Coordinates of C-alpha atoms in Angstrom, one line a residue:
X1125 CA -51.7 -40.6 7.4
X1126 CA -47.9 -40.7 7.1
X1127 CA -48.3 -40.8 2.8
X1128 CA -50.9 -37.6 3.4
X1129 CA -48.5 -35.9 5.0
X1130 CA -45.7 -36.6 2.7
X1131 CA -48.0 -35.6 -0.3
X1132 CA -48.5 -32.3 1.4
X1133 CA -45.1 -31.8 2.5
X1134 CA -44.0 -31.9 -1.2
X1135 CA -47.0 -29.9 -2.8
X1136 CA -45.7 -27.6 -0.1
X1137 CA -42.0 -27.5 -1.1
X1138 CA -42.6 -27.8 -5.0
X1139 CA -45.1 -24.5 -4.2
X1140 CA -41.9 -23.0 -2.6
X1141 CA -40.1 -24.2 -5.8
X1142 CA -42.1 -22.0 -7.9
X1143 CA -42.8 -19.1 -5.7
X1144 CA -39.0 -19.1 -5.4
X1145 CA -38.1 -18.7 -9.0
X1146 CA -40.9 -16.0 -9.9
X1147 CA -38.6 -14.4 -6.9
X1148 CA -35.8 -14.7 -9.0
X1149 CA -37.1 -13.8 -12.2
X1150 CA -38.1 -10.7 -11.1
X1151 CA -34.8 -9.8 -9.4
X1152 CA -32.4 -10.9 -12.2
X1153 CA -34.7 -9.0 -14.4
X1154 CA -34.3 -6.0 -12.4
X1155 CA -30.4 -6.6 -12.2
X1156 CA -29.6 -6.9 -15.7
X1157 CA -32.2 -3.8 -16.4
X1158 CA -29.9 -1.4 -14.2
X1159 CA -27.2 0.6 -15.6
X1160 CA -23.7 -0.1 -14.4
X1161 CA -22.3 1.7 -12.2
X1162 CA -19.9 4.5 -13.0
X1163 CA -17.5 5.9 -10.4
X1164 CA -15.3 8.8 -11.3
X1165 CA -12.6 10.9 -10.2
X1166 CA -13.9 14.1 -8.8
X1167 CA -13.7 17.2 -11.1
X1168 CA -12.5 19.6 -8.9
X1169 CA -9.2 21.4 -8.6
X1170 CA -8.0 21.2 -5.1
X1171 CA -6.0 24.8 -4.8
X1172 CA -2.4 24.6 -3.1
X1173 CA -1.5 26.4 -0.4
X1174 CA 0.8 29.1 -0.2
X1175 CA 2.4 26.9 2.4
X1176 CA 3.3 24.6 -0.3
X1177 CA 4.3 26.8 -2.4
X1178 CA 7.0 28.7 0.0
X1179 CA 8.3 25.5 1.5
X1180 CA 9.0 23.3 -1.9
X1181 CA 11.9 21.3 -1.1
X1182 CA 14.4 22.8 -4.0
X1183 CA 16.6 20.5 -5.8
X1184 CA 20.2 20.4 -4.7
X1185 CA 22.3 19.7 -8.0
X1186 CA 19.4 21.9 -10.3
X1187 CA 22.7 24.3 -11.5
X1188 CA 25.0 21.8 -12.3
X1189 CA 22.9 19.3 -14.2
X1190 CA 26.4 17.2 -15.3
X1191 CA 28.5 18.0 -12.4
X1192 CA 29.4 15.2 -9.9
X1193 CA 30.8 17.4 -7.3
X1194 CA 27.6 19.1 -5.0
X1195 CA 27.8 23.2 -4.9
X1196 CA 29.9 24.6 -3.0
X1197 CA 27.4 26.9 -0.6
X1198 CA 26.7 23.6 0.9
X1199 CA 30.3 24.0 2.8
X1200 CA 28.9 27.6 4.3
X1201 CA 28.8 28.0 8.0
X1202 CA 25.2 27.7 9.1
X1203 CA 23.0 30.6 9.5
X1204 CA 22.6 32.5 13.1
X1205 CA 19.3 31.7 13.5
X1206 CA 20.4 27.8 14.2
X1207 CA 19.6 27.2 18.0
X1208 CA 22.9 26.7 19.6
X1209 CA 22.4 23.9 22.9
X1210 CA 24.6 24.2 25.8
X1211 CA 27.0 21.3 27.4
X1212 CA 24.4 20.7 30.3
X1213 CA 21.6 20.1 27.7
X1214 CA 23.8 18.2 25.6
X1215 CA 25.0 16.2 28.8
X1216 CA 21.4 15.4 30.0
X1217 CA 20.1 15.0 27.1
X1218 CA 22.9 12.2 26.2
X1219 CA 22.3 10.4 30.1
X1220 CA 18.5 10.0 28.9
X1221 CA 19.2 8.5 25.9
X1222 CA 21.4 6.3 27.9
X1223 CA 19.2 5.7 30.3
X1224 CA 15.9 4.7 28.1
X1225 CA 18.3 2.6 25.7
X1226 CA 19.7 0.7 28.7
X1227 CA 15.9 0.2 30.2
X1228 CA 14.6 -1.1 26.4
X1229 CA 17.5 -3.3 26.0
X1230 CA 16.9 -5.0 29.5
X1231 CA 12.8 -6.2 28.3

């Protein structure tokens, strides 16, 4: 009984065998018949804002290309449209820095 079923058991497994390479076949076949995959960089134009365009950082040394010394409208007094802060502001604003530096450096 116990040689029967070991007979069986490998008719069973060398069926597998060969069930399991037709299997194979066929895929690899249908592998190596499949073109290979191509990926490229999309074609279109991506337009910039005008956003962009108006805020492009602009070089600082662009009119004196072998100057070392930086030009001199960089010693100007800043525009009036720069928000001036008063003392209390500055003052509380300083006391909170303080204060949250003094809290992280106690963790």
């Amino acid at each position: 009984m116990e040689r029967w079923q070991t007979r069986q058991d490998k008719k069973a497994g060398e069926q597998a065998v060969v069930e399991r390479e037709e299997l194979v076949g066929v895929e690899r076949k249908r592998f190596e018949e499949h073109e290979p995959i191509r990926i490229e960089p999309p074609r279109t134009a991506i337009p910039k804002s005008d956003r962009v365009i108006r805020e492009k950082q602009k070089p600082l040394f662009e009119d004196l290309p072998d100057s070392p010394l930086p030009p001199l409208h960089l010693l100007d007094d800043p525009s009036a449209d720069a928000e001036m802060l008063s003392a209390e502001t500055l003052e509380y604003t300083s006391r909170l820095i303080e204060r949250s530096s003094a809290t992280s450096a106690s963790r």
